[in-house]
XYZ file of C-alpha atoms in Angstrom:
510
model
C 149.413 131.562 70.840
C 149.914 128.806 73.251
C 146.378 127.084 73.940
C 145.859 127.411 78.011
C 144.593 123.964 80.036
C 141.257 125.995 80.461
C 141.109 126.791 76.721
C 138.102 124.842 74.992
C 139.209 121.944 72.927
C 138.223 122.065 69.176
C 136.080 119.466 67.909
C 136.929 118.513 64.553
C 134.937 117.242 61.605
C 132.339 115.577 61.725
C 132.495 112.084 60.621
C 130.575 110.817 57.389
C 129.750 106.887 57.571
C 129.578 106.213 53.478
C 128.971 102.078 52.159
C 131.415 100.397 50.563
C 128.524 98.270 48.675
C 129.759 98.201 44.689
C 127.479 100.673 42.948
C 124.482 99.934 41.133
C 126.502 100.702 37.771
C 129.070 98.047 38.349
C 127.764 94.272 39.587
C 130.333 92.116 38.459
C 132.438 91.074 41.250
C 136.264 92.081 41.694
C 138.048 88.956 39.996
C 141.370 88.998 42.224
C 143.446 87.742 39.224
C 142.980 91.031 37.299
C 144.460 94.213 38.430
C 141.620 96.931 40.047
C 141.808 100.059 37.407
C 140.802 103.503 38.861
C 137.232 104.922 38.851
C 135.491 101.019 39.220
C 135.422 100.841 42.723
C 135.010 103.443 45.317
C 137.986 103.693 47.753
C 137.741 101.070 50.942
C 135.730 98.278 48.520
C 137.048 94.650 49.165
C 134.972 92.222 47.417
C 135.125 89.837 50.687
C 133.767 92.396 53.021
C 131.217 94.294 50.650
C 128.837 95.199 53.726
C 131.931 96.358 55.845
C 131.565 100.256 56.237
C 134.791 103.107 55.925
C 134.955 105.645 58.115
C 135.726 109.197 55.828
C 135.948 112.717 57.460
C 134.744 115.686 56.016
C 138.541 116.348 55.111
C 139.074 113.004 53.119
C 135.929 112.646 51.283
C 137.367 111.649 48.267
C 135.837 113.331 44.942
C 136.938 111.484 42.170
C 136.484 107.692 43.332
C 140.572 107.012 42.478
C 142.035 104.943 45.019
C 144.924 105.243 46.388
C 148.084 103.506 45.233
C 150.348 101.429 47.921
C 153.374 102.238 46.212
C 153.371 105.284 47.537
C 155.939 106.398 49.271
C 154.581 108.008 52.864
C 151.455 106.202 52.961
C 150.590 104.821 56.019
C 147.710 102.909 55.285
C 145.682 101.418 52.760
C 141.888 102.051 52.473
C 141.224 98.937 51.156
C 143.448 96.762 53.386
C 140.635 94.484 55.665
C 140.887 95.039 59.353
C 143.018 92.823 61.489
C 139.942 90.856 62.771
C 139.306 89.758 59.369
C 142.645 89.795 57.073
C 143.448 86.350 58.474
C 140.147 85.175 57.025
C 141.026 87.300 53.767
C 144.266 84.954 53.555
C 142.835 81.949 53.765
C 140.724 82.317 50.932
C 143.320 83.387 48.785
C 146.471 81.329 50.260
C 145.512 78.128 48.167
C 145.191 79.015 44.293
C 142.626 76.372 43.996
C 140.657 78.557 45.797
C 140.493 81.407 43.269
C 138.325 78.688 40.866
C 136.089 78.221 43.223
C 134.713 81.864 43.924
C 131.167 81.962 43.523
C 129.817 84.641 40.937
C 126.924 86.731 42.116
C 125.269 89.181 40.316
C 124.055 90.939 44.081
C 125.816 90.012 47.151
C 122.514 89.929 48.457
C 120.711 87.666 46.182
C 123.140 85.202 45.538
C 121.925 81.882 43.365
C 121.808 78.671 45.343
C 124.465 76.496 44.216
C 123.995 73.627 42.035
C 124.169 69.563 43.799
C 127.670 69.410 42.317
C 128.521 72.775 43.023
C 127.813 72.344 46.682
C 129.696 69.328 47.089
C 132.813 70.464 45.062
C 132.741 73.432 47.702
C 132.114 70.994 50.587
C 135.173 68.962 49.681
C 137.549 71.843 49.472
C 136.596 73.123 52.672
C 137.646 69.727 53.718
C 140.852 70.244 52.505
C 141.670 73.703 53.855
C 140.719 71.925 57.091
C 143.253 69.367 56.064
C 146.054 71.709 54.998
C 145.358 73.560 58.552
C 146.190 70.137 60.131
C 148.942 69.259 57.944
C 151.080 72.583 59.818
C 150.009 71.206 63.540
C 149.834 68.944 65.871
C 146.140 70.410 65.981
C 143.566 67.717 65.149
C 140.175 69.186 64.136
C 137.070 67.976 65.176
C 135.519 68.803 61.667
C 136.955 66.517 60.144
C 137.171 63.388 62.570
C 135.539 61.031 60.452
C 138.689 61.559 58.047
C 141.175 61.123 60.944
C 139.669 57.974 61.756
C 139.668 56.709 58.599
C 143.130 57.470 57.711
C 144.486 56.095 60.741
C 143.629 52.259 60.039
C 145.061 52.858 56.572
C 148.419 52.092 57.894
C 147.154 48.606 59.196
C 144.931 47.592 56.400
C 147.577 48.808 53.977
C 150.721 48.639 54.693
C 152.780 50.803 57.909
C 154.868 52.535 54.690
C 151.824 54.218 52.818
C 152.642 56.951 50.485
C 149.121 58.127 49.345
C 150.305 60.326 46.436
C 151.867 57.662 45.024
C 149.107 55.396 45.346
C 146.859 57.725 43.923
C 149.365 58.390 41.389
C 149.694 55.157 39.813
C 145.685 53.977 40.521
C 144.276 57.483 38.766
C 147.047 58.024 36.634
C 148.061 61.124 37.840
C 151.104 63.078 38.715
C 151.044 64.501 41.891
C 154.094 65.945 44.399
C 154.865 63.844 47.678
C 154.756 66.301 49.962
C 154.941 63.895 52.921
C 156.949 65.211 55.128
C 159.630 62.391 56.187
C 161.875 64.464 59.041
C 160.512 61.940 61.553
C 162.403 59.048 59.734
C 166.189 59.009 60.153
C 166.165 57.100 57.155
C 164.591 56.626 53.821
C 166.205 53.974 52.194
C 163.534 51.281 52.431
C 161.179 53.999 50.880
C 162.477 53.024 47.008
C 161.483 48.961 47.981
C 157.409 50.228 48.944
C 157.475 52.773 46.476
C 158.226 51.740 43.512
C 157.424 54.986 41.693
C 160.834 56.137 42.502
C 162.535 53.316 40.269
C 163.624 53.490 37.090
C 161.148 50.806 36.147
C 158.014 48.915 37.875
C 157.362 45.750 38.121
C 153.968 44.352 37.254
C 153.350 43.073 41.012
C 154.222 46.722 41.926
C 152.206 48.102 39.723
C 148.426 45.935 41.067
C 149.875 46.552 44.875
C 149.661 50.472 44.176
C 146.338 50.362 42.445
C 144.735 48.157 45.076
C 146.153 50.560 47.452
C 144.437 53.306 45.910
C 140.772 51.660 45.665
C 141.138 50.915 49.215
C 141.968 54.086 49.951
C 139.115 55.433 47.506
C 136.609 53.423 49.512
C 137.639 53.561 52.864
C 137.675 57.769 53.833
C 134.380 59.369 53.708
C 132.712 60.057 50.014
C 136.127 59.891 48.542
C 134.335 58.147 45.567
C 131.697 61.090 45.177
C 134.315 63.937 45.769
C 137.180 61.845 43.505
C 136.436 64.022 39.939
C 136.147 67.288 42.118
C 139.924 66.348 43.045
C 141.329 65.247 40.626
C 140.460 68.921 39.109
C 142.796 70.703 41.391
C 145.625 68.857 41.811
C 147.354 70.765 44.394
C 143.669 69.913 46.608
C 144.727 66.544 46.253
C 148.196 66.745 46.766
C 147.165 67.694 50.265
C 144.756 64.648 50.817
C 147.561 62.580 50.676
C 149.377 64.561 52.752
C 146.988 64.192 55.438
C 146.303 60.771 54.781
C 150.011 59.931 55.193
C 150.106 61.916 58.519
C 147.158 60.327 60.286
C 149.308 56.808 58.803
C 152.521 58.359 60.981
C 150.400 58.948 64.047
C 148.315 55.819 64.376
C 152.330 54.324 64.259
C 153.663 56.003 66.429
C 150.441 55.530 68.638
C 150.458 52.138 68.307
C 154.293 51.492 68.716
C 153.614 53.591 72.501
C 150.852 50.741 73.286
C 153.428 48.157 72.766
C 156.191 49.919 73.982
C 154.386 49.823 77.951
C 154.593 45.612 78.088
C 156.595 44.025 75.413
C 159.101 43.489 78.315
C 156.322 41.453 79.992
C 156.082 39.564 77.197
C 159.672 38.560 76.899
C 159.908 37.444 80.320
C 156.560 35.107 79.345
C 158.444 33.533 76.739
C 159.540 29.679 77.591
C 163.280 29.955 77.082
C 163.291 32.815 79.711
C 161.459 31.341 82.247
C 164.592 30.120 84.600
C 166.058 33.870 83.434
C 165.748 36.862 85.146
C 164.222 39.538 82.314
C 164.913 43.008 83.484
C 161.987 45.481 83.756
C 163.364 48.198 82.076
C 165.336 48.249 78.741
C 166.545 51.304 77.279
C 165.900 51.539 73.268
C 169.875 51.857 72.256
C 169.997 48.749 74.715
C 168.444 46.441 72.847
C 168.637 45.427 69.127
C 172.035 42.883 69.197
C 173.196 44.976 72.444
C 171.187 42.341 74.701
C 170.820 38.858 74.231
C 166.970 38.919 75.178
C 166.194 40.954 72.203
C 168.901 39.595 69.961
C 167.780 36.105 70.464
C 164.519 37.195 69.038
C 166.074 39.043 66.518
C 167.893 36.362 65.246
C 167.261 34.620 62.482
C 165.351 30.681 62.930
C 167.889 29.112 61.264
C 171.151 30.787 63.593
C 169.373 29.758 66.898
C 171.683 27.249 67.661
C 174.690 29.530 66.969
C 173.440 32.144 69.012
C 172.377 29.919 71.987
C 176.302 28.605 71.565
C 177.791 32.198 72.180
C 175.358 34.979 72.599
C 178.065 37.580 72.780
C 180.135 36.405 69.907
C 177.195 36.190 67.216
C 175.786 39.936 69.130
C 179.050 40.883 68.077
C 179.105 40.092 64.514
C 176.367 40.939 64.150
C 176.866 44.748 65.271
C 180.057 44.759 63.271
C 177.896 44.504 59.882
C 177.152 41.152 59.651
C 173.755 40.802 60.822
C 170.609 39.587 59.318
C 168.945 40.836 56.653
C 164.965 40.485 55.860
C 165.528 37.004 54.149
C 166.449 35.563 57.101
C 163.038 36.047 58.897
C 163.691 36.415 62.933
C 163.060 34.065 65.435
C 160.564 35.547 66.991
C 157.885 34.528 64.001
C 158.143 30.987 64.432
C 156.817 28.550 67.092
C 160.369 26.650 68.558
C 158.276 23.598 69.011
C 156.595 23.348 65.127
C 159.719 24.521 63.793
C 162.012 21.332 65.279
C 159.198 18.417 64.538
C 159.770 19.647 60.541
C 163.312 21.236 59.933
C 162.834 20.383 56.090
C 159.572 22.594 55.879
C 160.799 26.369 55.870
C 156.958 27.527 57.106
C 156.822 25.299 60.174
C 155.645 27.389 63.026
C 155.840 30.429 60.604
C 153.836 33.364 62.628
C 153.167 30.678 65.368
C 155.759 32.588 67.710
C 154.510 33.422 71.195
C 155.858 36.415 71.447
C 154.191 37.547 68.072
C 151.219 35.227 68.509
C 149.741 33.725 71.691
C 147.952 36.765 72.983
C 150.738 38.627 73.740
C 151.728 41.643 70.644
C 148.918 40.928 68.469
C 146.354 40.981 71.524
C 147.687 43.812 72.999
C 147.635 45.787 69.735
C 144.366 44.953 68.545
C 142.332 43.994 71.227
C 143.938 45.542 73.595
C 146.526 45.215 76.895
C 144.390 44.095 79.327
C 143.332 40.811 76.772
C 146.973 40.315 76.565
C 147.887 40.575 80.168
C 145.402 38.320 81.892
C 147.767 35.269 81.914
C 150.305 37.066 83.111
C 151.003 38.899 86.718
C 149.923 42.675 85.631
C 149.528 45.880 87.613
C 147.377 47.313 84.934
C 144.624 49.440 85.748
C 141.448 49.238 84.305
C 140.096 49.783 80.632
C 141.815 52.418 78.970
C 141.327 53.445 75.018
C 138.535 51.042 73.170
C 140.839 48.239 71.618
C 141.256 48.546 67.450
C 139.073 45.971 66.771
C 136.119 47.610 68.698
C 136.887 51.027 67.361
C 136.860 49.826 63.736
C 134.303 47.068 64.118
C 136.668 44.512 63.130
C 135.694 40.742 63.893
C 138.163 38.939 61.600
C 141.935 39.147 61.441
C 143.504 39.846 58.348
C 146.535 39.012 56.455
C 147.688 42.564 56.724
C 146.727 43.481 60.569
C 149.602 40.373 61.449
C 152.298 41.869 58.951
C 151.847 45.470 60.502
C 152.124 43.486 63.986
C 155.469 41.962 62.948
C 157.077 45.220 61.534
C 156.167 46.971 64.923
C 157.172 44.409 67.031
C 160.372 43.864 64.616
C 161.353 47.732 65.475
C 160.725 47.825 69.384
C 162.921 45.340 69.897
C 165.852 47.068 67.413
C 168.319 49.435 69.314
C 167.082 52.068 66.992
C 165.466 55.361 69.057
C 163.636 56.790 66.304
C 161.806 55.190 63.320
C 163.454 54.127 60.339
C 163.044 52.217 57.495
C 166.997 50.209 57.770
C 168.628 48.704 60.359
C 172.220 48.215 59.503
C 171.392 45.739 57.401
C 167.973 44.835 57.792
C 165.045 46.234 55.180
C 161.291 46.961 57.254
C 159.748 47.330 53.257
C 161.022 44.083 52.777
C 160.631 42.433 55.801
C 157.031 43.094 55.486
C 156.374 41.974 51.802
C 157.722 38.609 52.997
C 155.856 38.358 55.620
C 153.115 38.753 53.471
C 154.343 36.426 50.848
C 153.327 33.028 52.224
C 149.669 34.314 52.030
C 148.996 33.878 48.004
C 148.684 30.269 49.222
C 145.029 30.203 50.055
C 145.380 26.746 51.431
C 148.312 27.972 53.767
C 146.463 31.754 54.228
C 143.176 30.169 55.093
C 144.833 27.789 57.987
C 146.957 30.325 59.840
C 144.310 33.002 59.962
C 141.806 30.399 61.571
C 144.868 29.927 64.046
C 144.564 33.912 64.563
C 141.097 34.076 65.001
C 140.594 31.597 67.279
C 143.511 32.668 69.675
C 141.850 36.557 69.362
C 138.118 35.822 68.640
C 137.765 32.387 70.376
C 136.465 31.311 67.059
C 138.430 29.872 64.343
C 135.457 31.601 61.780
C 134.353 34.508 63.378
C 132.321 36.048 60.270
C 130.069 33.234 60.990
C 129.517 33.860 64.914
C 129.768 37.831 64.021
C 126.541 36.858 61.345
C 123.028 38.223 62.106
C 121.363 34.942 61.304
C 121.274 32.184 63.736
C 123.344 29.021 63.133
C 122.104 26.676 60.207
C 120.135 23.507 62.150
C 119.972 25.305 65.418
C 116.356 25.863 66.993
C 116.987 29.398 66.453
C 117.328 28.455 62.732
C 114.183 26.893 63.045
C 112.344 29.206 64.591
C 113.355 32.024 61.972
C 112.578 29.453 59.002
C 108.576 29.086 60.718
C 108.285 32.856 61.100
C 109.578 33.615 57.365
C 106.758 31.148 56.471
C 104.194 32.529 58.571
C 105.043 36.325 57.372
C 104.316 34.783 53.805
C 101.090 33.315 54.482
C 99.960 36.613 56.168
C 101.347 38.777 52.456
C 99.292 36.333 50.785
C 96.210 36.641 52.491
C 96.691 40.625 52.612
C 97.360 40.806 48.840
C 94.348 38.177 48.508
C 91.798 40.883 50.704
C 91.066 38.666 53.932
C 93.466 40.882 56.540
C 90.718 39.874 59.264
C 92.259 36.344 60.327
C 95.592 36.962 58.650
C 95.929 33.581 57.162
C 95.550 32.639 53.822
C 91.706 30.784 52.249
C 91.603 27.540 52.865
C 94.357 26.862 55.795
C 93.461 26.858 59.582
C-alpha cells in the first residue's frame, strides 16, 4: 500500500549509546603487531580512542561480542575503523615503526603510570622527529621545532656547504644508516664521492678525523643532541631522519644565502680596480656569466693565467668553454690580492684570500654581516635594515677558517654560468675547491695572520674575542677598578665569616 504525504512517518529504533571502554576482564592493551582474535574486544574498540562511544540500534546490538571481518565481501563499513576527524591522527602513530616501541603500557587508560626521566625524554625526542619527518615532505617549517632549524642552518657554514649528516654520523658513531637526502635540487653529484668519502672503496685517514669532527660538532651544536644521542641510536630509522632534516635546513640556509649575494655581487664587480674605467652592466643573466663574459671569467680565472686572459679575453673564454678550463688546483683570481700577488711571484700564498671582491667588505660582509655593511662605500639604493646579519643571529664575534671557505664556494658558483646548483663545473670540483681553500690553514702561523686580516676588516679588531670579553682590558682603569672591588668584596667575606657584619671590614683595618 503506497504510504500517502499525510501518512505518519515511522520512527524507528531507538538508539542504544554502549562504551567502547575494554572490559574489566581484559586490561592489557591491544598490541597492534598481533592479530585481534574474536570474543576479546567488543565490536567498535580501538585502543587509540578507548573513550570514543559507537552508536548501535536496537537492530544491531550485537550478542556474541565477534567483530566483524573486513574481508567481507558487501560490507560497507568497519565498526572499528576511527572516524575521519581522527584516522589521520591514527596514522601517524602507526606510519613510523619506531613508533610501535614506544607505546606506553597501561594497565587503565585512566590511571596511567607517570613515565620514568628517561622515558619522558626518549618520547620527547621522537616527537621531535615526527615533527621532523613532517618537515622533511614540505616546504612547511614548524615552529616546534625552531630551535632545531636554527641550529641546522649554520651547520652548512661551520661545516662545510656539502654536509651529509648520515654519513657523518655514520662514521663518528659507527653506525650504518641510509642517506636519504634527497639530492633532486643538484643537477649533479659528482663532487659528492670527493666530501663523502664513505662512498669510496677505501678512506683515507684525513677522511676519516674530518667525518668524526663533523659529527661531534654536529652532536654539540642542535639542541640536547648529546642527552637524546643513545635514545637514537636505538631506532635507527629515527635517526635516519635527523639527518635528513639536518641536511635540508644545510640546502636552505644555501640557497638563502646564495639569494643575499645574488642582489649585489654585480655591485661588487663594478667596485673592483681593474673595472673602474669599464662600464659593468647591471644585470647579468646566470647562463651569461661563467667564461660567457669576461667580467666573470676574469675572476674565474686562474692567478697564474691573468696575463693570458688580459691578452685575449675571448680566445682563453673560448678554450676554456671548449673543455679546457680550470680545474680546483688552479685557485681563481678572485682569491688573491693583484697587488700582494706581483711584489712576491715566487710565494704561491701571496695575497691568498686578500681579493677584494672576496675580501674587502664586499662578499664576506654582505654574507655575514650583512648588505648594508658591505654597501656603505659604494653608491647603493638599499633600503633600510632587513634580516639580522649571521653574525648577530648566531652571536658570532670571530671569523673562522670555515665561514671564509663557505664564502669562496658561494661566491665561486654565482659567478659560474650554471642556473642551478651543482657540485662540477665542466671541469671544475666545488668539494675540492673548498678543501684547498681550507688547506693553507694547518699552518697556524699562516691561519693565525689572515684571520686577524678578517677580523679586523669585519670586526674593526684584529682580536675580537678580546674586545667581545666581559672583563675590562688588562692595565686599563677599568682593570683597576675591578681589581679594588674584588679586594674589597674579600675583606667584607672575611669579616662576615669572622662575625663583625656591622662595619663590613675586617678586625684590625680602617
Amino acid at each position: 500500500m503506497a504510504q500517502t504525504p499525510s501518512a505518519k512517518r515511522k520512527l524507528g529504533p531507538r538508539p542504544i549509546l554502549r562504551s567502547t571502554r575494554a572490559p574489566a576482564w581484559n586490561l592489557k592493551p591491544l598490541n597492534r603487531a598481533e592479530p585481534t582474535t574474536s570474543g576479546m574486544r567488543p565490536p567498535g574498540f580501538n585502543p587509540t580512542t578507548r573513550h570514543r562511544f559507537t552508536l548501535f540500534t536496537d537492530g544491531d546490538t550485537p550478542s556474541s561480542g565477534t567483530r566483524p571481518s573486513s574481508s567481507e565481501p558487501n560490507s560497507s563499513t568497519n565498526s572499528s575503523d576511527p572516524p575521519d576527524a581522527t584516522r589521520d591522527e591514527v596514522n601517524d602513530s602507526t606510519s613510523d615503526p619506531d613508533d610501535d616501541e614506544d607505546e606506553v603500557s597501561t594497565p587503565h587508560p585512566d590511571k596511567a603510570p607517570e613515565p620514568t626521566p628517561k622515558r619522558r625524554k626518549t618520547l620527547d625526542i621522537l616527537r621531535v622527529v615526527r615533527i621532523m619527518k613532517r618537515d622533511n615532505t614540505s616546504k612547511k617549517v614548524s615552529d616546534e621545532i625552531k630551535a632545531w632549524n636554527m641550529a641546522a642552518r649554520n651547520l652548512g657554514r661551520e661545516l662545510t656547504v656539502f654536509l651529509r649528516a648520515a654519513v657523518a654520523f655514520g662514521i663518528g658513531l659507527d653506525v650504518n644508516l641510509q642517506d636519504d637526502s634527497d639530492t633532486s635540487g643538484d643537477e649533479d653529484s659528482g663532487g659528492r664521492v670527493d666530501q663523502h668519502p664513505l662512498h669510496m672503496p677505501q678512506m683515507s685517514a684525513d677522511q676519516k678525523a674530518e667525518l668524526e669532527q663533523q659529527c661531534q660538532v654536529i652532536l654539540a651544536s642542535m639542541p640536547n643532541l648529546h642527552a637524546d644521542i643513545d635514545a637514537l641510536l636505538e631506532r635507527p630509522t629515527s635517526l635516519s631522519t635527523y639527518a635528513t632534516y639536518i641536511d635540508k635546513r644545510v640546502r636552505a640556509a644555501r640557497g638563502d644565502d646564495l639569494n643575499s649575494l645574488q642582489r649585489h655581487f654585480l655591485k661588487f664587480i663594478a667596485a673592483l680596480p681593474e673595472n673602474e674605467d669599464l662600464s659593468v652592466p647591471h644585470h647579468i643573466a646566470k647562463r651569461d656569466r661563467g667564461f660567457f663574459n669576461r667580467f666573470t671569467g676574469r675572476l674565474l680565472c686562474p692567478q697564474d693565467d691573468l696575463p693570458a686572459f688580459d691578452a685575449d679575453p675571448v680566445q682563453y673564454c673560448t678554450e676554456a668553454r671548449n673543455g679546457n678550463g680550470p680545474s680546483a688546483d688552479d685557485l681563481p683570481s678572485f682569491l688573491f690580492d693583484p697587488a700582494m700577488a706581483e711584489e712576491d711571484p715566487d710565494d704561491p700564498l701571496a695575497g691568498f684570500l686578500c681579493g677584494p671582491f672576496l675580501e674587502m667588505a664586499r662578499c664576506f660582509k654582505c654574507l655575514y654581516t650583512g648588505p648594508a655593511s658591505a654597501l656603505k662605500d659604494l653608491a647603493s639604493d638599499e633600503k633600510g635594515p632587513g634580516r639580522p646579519p649571521i653574525f648577530t643571529v648566531y652571536g658570532i664575534h670571530e671569523v673562522k677558517a670555515c665561514h671564509i671557505a663557505y664564502a669562496a664556494v658561494l661566491s665561486r658558483y654565482l659567478l659560474n654560468s650554471q642556473t642551478q646548483w651543482s657540485h662540477k663545473d665542466s671541469t671544475f670540483e666545488l668539494g675540492q675547491f673548498h678543501s684547498r681553500v681550507l688547506e693553507p690553514f694547518k699552518s697556524k702561523t699562516w691561519a693565525t695572520k689572515i684571520l686577524a686580516r678578517f677580523n679586523k676588516r669585519v670586526f674593526g679588531n684584529s682580536h675580537p674575542q678580546v674586545a667581545q670579553s666581559s672583563g675590562p682590558r688588562p692595565g686599563s682603569r677599568a682593570a683597576k677598578i675591578a681589581a679594588r672591588i674584588t679586594a674589597q668584596v674579600a675583606q667584607e667575606d672575611a669579616a662576615r665569616l669572622e662575625g663583625n657584619p656591622e662595619d663590613g671590614t675586617a678586625p684590625g683595618t680602617s
